[in-house]
Short mmCIF file of C-alpha atoms in Angstrom, two decimals:
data_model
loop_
_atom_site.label_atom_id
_atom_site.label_comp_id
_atom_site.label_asym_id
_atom_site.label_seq_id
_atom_site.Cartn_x
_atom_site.Cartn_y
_atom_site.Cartn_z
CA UNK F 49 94.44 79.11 9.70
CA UNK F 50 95.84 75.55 9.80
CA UNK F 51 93.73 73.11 7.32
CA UNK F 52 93.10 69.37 8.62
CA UNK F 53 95.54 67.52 6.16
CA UNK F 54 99.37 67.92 5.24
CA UNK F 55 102.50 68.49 6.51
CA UNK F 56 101.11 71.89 8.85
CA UNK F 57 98.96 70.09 10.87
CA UNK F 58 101.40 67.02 11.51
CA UNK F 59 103.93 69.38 12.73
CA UNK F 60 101.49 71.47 14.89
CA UNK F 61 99.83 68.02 16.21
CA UNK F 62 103.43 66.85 17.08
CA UNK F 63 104.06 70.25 19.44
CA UNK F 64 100.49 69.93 20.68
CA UNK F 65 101.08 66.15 21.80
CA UNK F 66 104.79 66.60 23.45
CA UNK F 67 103.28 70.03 24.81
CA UNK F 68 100.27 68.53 26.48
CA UNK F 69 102.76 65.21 27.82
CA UNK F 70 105.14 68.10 28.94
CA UNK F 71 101.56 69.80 30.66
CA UNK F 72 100.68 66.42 32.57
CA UNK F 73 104.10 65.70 33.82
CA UNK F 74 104.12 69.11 35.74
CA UNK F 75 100.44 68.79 36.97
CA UNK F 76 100.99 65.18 37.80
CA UNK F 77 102.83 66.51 41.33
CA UNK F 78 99.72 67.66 42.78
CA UNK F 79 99.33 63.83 43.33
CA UNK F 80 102.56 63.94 45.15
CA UNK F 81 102.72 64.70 49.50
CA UNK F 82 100.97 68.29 49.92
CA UNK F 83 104.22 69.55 50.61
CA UNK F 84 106.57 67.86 48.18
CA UNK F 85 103.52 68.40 45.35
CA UNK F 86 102.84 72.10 46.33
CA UNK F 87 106.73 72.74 46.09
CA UNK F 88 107.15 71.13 42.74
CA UNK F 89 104.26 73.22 41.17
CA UNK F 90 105.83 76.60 42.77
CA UNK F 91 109.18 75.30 41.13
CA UNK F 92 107.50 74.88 37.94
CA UNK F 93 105.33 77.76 38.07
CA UNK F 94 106.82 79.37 35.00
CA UNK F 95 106.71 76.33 32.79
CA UNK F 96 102.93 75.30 34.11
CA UNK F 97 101.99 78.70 33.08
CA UNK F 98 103.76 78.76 29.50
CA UNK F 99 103.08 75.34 28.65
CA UNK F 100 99.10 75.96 29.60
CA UNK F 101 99.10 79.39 27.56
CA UNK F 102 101.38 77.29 24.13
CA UNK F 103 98.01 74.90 24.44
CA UNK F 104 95.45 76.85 25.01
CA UNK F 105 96.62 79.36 22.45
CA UNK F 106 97.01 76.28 19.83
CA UNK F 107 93.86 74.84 20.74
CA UNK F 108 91.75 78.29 20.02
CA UNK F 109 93.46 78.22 16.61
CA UNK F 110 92.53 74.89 15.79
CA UNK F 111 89.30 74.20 17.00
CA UNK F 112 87.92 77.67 14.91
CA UNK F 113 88.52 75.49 12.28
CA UNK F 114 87.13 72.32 13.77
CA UNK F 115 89.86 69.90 12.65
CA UNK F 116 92.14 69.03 15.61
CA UNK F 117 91.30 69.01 19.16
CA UNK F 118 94.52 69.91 21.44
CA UNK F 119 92.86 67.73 24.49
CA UNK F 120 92.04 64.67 23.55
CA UNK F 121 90.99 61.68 26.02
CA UNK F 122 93.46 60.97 28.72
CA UNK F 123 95.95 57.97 27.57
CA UNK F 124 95.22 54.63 28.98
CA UNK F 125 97.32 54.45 32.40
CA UNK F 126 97.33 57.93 32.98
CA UNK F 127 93.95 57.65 35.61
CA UNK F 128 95.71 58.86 38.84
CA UNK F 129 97.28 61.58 37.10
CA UNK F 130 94.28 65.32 36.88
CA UNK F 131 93.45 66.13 33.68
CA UNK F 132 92.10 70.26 33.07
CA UNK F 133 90.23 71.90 30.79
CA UNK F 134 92.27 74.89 29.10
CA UNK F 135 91.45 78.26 30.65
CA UNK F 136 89.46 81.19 28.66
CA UNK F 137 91.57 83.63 27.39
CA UNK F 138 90.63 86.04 29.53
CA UNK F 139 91.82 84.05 32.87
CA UNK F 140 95.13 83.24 31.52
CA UNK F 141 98.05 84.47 34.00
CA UNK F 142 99.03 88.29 33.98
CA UNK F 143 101.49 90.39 35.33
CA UNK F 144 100.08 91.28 39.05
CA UNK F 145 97.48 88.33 39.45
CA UNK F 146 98.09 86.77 42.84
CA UNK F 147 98.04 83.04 41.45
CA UNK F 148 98.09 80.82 38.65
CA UNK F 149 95.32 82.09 36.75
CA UNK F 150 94.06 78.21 35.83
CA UNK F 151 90.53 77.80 34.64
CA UNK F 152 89.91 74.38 36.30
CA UNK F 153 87.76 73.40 38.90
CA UNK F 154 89.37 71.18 41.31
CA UNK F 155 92.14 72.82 42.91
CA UNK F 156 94.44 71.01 45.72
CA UNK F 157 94.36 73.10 49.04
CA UNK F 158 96.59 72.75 51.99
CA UNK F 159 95.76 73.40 54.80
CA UNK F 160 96.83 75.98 58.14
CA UNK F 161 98.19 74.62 61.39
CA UNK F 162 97.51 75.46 64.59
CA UNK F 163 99.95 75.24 67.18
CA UNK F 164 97.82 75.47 70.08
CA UNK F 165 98.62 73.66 73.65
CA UNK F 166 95.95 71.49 73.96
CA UNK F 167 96.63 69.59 70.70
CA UNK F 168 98.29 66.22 70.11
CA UNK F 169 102.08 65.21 69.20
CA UNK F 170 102.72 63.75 65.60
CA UNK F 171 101.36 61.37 64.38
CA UNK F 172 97.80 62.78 64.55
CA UNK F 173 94.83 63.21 62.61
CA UNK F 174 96.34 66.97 62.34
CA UNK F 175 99.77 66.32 61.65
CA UNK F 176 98.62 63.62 59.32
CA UNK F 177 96.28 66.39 57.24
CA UNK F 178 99.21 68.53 57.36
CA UNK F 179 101.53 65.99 56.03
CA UNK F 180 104.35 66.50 58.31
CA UNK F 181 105.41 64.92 61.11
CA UNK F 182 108.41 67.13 62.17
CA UNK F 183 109.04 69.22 65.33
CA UNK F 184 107.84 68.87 69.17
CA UNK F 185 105.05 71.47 68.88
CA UNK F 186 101.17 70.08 69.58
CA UNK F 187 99.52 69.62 66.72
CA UNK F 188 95.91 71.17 66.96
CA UNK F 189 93.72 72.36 63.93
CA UNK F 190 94.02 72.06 60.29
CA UNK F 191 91.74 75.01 58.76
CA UNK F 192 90.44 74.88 55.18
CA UNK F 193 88.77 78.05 54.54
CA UNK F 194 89.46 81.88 54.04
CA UNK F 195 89.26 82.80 57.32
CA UNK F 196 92.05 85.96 57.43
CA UNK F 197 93.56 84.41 61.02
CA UNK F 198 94.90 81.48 58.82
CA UNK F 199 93.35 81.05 55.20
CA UNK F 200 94.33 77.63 53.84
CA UNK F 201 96.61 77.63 50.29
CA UNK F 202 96.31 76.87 46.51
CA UNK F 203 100.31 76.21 46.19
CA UNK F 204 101.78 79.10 48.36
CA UNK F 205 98.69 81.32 47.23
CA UNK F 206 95.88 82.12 50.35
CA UNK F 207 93.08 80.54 48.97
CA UNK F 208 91.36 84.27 50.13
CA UNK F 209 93.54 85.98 47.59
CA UNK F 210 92.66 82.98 44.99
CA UNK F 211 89.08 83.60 45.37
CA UNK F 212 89.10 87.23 45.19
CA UNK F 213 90.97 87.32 41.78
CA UNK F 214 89.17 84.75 40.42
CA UNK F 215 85.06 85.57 41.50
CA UNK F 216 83.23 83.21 39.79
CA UNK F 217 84.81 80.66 41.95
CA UNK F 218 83.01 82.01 45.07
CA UNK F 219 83.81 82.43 48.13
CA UNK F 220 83.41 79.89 50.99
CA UNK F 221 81.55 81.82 54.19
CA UNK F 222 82.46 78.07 55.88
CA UNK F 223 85.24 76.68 57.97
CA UNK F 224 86.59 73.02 57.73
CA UNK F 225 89.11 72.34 60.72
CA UNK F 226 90.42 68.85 61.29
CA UNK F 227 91.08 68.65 65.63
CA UNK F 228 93.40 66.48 67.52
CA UNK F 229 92.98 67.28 70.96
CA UNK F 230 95.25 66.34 74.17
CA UNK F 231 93.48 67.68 76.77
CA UNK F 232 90.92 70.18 77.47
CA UNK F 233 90.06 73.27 75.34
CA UNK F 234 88.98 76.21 77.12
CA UNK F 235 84.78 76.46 78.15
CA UNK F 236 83.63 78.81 76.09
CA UNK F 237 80.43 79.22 74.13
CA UNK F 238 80.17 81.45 70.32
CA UNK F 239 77.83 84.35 70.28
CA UNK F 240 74.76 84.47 67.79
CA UNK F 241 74.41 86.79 64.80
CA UNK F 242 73.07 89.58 67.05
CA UNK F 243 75.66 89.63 69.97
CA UNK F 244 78.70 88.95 67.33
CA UNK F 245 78.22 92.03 65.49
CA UNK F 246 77.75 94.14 68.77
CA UNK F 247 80.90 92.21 70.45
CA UNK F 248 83.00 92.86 66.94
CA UNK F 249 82.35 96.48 66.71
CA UNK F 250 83.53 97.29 70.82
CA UNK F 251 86.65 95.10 70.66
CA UNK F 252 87.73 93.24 67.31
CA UNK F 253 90.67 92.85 68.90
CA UNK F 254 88.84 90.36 71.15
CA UNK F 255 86.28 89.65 68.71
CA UNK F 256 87.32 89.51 65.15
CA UNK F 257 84.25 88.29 63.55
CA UNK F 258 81.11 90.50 63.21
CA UNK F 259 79.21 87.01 62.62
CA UNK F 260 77.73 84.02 64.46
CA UNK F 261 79.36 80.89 64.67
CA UNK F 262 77.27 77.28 65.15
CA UNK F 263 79.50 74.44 64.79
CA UNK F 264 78.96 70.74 64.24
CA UNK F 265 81.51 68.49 65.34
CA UNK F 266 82.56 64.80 64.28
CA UNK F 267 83.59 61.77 65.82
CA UNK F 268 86.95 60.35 63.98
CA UNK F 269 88.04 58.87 66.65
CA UNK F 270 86.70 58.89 70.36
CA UNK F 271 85.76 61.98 71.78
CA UNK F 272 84.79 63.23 74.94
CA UNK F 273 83.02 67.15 75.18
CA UNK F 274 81.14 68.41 77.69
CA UNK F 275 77.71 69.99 76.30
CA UNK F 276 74.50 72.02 77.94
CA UNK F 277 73.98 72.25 81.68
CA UNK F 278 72.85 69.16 82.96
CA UNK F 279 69.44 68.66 84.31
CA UNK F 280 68.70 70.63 87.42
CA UNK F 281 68.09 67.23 89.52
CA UNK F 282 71.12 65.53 88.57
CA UNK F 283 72.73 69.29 89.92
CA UNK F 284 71.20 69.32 92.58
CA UNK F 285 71.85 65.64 93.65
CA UNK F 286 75.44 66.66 92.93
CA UNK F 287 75.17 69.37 95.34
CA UNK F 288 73.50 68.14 97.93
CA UNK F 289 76.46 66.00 99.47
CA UNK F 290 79.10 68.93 98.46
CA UNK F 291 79.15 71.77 100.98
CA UNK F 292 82.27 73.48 99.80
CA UNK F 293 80.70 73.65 96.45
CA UNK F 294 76.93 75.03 97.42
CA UNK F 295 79.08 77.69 99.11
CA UNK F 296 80.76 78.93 96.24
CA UNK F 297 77.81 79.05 94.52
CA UNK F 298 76.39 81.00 97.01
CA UNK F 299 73.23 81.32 99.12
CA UNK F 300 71.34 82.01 95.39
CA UNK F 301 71.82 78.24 95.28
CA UNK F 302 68.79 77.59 96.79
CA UNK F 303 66.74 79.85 94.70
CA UNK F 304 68.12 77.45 91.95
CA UNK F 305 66.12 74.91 93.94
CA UNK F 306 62.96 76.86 92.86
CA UNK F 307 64.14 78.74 89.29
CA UNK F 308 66.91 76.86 87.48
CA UNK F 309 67.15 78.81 84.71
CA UNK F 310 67.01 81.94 87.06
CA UNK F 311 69.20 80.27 89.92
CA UNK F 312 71.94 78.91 87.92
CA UNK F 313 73.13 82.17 86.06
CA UNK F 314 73.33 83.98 89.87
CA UNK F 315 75.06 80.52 91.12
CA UNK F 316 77.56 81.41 88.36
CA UNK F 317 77.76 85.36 88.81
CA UNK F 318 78.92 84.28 92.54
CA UNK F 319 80.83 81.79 91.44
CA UNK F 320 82.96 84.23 89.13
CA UNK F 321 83.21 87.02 91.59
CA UNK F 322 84.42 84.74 94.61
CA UNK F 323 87.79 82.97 93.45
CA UNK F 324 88.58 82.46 97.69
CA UNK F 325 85.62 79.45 97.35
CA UNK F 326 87.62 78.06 94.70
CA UNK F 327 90.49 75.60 95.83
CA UNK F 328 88.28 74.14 98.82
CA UNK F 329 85.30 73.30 96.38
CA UNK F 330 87.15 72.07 93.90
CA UNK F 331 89.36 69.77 96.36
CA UNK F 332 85.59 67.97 97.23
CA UNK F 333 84.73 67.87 93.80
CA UNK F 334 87.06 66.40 91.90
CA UNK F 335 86.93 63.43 94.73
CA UNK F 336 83.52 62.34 93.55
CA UNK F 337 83.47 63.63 90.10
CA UNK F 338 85.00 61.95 87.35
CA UNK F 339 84.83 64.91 84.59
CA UNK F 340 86.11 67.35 87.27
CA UNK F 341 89.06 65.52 88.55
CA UNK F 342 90.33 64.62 84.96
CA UNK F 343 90.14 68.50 83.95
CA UNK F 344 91.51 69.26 87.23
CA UNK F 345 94.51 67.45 86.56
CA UNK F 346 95.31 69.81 83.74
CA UNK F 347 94.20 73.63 85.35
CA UNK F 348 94.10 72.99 89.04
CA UNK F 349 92.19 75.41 90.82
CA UNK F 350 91.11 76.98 87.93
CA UNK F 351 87.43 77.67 88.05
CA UNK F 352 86.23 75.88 85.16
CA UNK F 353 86.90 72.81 87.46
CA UNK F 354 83.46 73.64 88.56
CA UNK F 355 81.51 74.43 85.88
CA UNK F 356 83.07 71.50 83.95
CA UNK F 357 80.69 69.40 86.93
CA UNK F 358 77.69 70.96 86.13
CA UNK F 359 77.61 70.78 82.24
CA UNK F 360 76.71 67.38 80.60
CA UNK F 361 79.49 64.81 79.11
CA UNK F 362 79.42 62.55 76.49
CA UNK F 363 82.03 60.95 74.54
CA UNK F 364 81.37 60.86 70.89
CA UNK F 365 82.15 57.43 69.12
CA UNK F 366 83.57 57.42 65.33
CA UNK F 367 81.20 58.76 63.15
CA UNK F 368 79.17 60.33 65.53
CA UNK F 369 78.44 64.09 66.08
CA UNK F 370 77.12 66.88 67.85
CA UNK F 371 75.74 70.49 66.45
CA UNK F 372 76.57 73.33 69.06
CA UNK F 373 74.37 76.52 68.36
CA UNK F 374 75.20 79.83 69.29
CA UNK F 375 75.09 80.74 73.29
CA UNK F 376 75.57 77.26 74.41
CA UNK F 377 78.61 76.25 76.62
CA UNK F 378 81.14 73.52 75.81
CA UNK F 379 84.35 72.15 76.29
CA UNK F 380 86.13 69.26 73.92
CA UNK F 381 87.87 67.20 76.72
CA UNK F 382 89.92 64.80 74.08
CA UNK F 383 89.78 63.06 70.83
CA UNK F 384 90.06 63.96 67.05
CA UNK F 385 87.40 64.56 64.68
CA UNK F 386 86.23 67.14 61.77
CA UNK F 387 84.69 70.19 62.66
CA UNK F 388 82.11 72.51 60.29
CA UNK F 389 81.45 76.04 61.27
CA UNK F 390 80.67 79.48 59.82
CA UNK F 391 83.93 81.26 58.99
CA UNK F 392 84.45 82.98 62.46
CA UNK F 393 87.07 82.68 65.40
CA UNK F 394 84.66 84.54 68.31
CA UNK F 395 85.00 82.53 71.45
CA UNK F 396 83.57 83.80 74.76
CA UNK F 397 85.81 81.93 77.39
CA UNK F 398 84.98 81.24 81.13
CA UNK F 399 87.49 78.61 82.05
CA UNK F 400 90.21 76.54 81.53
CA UNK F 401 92.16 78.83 79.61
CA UNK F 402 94.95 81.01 79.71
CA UNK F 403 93.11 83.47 76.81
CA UNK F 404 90.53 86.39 77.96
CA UNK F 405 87.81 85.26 80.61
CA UNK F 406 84.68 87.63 79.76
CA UNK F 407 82.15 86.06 82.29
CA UNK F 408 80.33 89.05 82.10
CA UNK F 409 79.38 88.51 78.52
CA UNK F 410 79.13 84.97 78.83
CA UNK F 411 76.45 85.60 81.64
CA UNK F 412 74.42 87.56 79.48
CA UNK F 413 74.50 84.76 76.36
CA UNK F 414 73.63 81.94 78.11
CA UNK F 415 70.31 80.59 79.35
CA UNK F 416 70.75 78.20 82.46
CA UNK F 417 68.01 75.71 80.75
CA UNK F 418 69.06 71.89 80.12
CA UNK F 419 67.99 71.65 76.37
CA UNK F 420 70.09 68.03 75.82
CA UNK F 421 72.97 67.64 73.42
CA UNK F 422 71.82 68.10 69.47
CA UNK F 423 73.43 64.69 68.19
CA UNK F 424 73.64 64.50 65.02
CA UNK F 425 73.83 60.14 63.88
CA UNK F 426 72.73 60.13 60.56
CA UNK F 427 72.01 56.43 59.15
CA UNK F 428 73.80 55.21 55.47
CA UNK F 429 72.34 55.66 52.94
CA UNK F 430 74.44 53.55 50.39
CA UNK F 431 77.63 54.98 50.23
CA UNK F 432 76.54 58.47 52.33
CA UNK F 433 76.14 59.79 55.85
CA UNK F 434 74.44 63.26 55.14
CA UNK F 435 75.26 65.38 58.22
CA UNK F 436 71.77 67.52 59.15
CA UNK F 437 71.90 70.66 61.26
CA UNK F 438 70.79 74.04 61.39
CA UNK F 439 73.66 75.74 60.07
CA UNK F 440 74.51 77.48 56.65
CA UNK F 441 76.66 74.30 55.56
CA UNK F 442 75.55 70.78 54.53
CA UNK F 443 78.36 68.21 55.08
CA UNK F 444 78.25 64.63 53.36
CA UNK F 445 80.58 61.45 54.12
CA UNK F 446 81.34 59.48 51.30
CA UNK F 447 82.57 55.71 51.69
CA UNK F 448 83.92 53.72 49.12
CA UNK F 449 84.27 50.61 49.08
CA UNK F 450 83.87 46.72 47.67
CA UNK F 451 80.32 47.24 48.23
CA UNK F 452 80.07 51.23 46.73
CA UNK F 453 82.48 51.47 44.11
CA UNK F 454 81.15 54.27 42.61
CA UNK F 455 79.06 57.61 43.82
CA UNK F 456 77.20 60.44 42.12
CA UNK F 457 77.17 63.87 44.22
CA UNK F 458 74.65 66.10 43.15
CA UNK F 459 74.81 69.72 42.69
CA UNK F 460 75.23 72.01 46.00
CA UNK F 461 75.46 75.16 46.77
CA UNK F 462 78.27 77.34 45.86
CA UNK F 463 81.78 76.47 47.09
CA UNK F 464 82.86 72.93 48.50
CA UNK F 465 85.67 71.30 49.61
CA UNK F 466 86.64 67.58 49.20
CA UNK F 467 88.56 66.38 51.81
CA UNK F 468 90.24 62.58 51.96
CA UNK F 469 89.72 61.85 55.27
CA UNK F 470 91.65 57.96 54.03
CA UNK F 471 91.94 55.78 51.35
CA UNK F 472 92.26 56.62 47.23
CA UNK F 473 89.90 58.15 45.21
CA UNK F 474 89.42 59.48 41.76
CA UNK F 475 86.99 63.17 42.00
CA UNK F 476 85.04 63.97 38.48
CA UNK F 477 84.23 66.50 37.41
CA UNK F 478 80.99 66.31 34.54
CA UNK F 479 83.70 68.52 32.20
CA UNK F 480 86.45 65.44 32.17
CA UNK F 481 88.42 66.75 34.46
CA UNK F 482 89.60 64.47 37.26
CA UNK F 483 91.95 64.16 39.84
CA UNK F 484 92.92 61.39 42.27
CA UNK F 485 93.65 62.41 45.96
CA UNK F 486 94.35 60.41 48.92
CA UNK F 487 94.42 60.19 52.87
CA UNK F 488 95.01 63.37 53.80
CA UNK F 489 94.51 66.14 50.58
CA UNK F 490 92.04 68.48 49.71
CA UNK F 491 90.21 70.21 46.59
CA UNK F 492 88.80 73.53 46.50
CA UNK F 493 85.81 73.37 43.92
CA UNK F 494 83.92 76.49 42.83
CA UNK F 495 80.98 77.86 42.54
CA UNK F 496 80.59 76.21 39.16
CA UNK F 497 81.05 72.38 40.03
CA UNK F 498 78.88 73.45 43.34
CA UNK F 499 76.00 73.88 40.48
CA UNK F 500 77.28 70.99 38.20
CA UNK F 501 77.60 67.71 40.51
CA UNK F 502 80.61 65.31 40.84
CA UNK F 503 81.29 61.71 40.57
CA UNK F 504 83.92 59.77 42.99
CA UNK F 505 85.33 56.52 42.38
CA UNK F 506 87.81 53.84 44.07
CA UNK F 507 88.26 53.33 48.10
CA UNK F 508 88.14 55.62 50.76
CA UNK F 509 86.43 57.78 53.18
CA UNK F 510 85.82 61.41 51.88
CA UNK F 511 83.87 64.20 53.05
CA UNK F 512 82.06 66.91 51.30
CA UNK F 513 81.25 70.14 52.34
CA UNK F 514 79.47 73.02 51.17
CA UNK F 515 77.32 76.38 51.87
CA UNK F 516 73.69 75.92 51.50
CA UNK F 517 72.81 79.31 49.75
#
């Protein structure tokens, strides 16, 4: 054992400084671009891990003995740079593990892209999380989460496989996506709890979630969705001067008249089964409605031209947002925002879409009643927006700035992630740890800083988001 006085302890103090300065330079990338700071720390995997293990190893020796601490407080200047706590011996990288086996608990996550048609060239809110701006293809989602269709990463590890070898960390039954959307996503609606595990068990190949999947959607920049049927008298006064159209919904139109909830699924049924109404009621829709002709101009004769008119529009302003429960229908028409769901991808299309139309199914999920859209504008309180739904997530905006300096998150439940939607801002961790992220990046915490709390400092929009069991 090394005592606290003579030449020993100089020498071992002198390889625990340069070791620990060595340490900080390597971990200092993950302040870098995701990409560029990702790479480095993949470059440098071997000499992260040995350098952790040399300190760690030193530190157990010392501190038995009480005399020399191997992690003192950070150096003055080095704020921007994250500082970790050494990992338990028993977490320290082995042959086989899947990752660096760190023991910290703020981890930088990048995200996965989605390619899809409808979203936006770079730059976008997208392209922007991704940090790239290269090639031609739309850029759609970013997902942070574990779902297996495109987990997010801890350097080039899934953060799926990160979880499962490292269980205390929990695992997040969430899904953050940023969206940048062109033009119209398909109409679809996600099946509850119920329907999802029937629908997952007679196609997964369809349906590749055996769970429900309520969503809440935010405003970053303007965004127009379509949301709920509209009232049966604005339908009807739609209808009334629209021949074409009352024909292709059929003669159960009038019994809509009388039963709206009743009338408007058999409207639809007809609707579905006669595509030869199609092109002539859409041609005298989209003449004297706005939300058809501008979705028109995208699909055609496609028959979501048609139920696009009879669902309810609204476009979102910054900030604002809606929570869409299971069954109901809805299209995002354009914009970019965040979006919080449970970790599932089942979508039950009827329109504008070149995926799988199951009417049929969609039919039987939905209800025909105008309930109004479930806005969600929560008012500041100090530096936070706390985003209220009924959903298994709770989602908190944090701004920073010459008026909030400075904010305490309390503990949540289990996983979170901390994603800089702009700005700079130091995350703390009650443990010392700390780690400075900006527009665009992302920490995984775990299940223990869930319990423990945070503290976030500087200037910048961030938001928090996290399981509520």
């Amino acid at each position: 054992m090394v005592t606290s006085t003579g030449v020993a302890e100089n020498s071992l103090v002198q390889v625990v400084t340069q070791a620990r300065r060595d340490l900080l330079q390597v971990l200092s990338f993950v302040s870098l671009s995701p990409n560029d700071g990702l790479h480095a720390m993949e470059q440098n995997k071997e000499l992260y891990q040995s350098l952790y293990g040399l300190v760690a190893d030193i530190k157990e020796s010392l501190d038995d003995d009480g005399t020399v601490s191997a992690f003192p407080n950070a150096p003055s200047g080095s704020r921007n740079k994250p500082h970790f706590q050494p990992p338990h011996a028993s977490n320290r990288p082995s042959v086989g593990q899947p990752t660096i086996a760190l023991d910290l608990l703020l981890h930088p996550v990048h995200p996965a892209v989605q390619h899809y048609p409808w979203g936006r060239q770079a730059p976008c809110l997208v392209s922007t999380m991704a940090g790239s701006a290269d090639g031609t293809e739309p850029w759609a989602e970013a997902w942070y989460g574990i779902h297996p269709k495109a987990p997010s990463t801890v350097a080039t590890v899934p953060l799926s496989d990160f979880t499962a070898a490292h269980p205390s960390l929990g695992r997040p039954t969430f899904l953050l996506k940023a969206l940048s959307i062109a033009k119209p996503l398909s109409i679809q609606a996600h099946p509850d709890q119920e329907l999802a595990a029937t629908l997952h068990a007679r196609r997964p190949d369809i349906y590749p979630d055996a769970s429900h999947k309520p969503e809440l959607m935010i405003a970053v920049k303007p965004t127009g969705l379509l949301c709920g049927f509209k009232t049966s008298a604005e339908i009807v006064a739609l209808m009334d001067s629209l021949p074409a159209v009352r024909a292709a919904l059929g003669a159960c139109f009038a019994e809509y008249r009388q039963n709206p909830e009743v009338g408007l699924k058999q409207c639809l049924a007809h609707l579905f089964d006669h595509p030869e109404t199609h092109e002539a009621a859409i041609a005298e829709l989209v003449a004297v409605d706005g939300v058809a002709a501008f979705v028109h101009g995208f699909f055609g004769t496609d028959v979501g031209v048609i139920v696009a008119a009879l669902l309810e529009h609204r476009t979102l302003q910054p900030g604002e947002a809606v929570f869409i429960p299971a069954n109901e229908l809805h299209c995002y028409l354009s914009g970019e925002g965040i979006e919080v769901m449970v970790s599932s991808d089942n979508v039950v299309r009827c329109g504008l879409t070149g995926k799988l139309i199951d009417t049929d199914t969609l039919l039987g999920m939905i209800t025909g009643k105008h309930t109004g859209m479930a806005m969600v504008i929560p008012p500041p309180e100090g530096p936070f927006r706390s985003y209220k739904c009924l959903a298994p997530f709770q989602v908190l905006r944090v701004t920073l700035d010459d008026e909030f300096k400075e904010a305490a998150v309390g503990p949540t439940a289990g996983p979170l992630f901390i994603l800089c939607l702009s700005g700079n801002v130091l995350v703390a961790t009650p443990t010392g740890q700390s780690v400075a992220i900006q527009t665009s990046q992302c920490l995984f915490a775990g299940h223990e800083l869930g319990l423990s709390g945070l503290t976030l400092s500087g200037a910048g929009d961030v938001f928090i988001v996290a399981g509520t069991q």
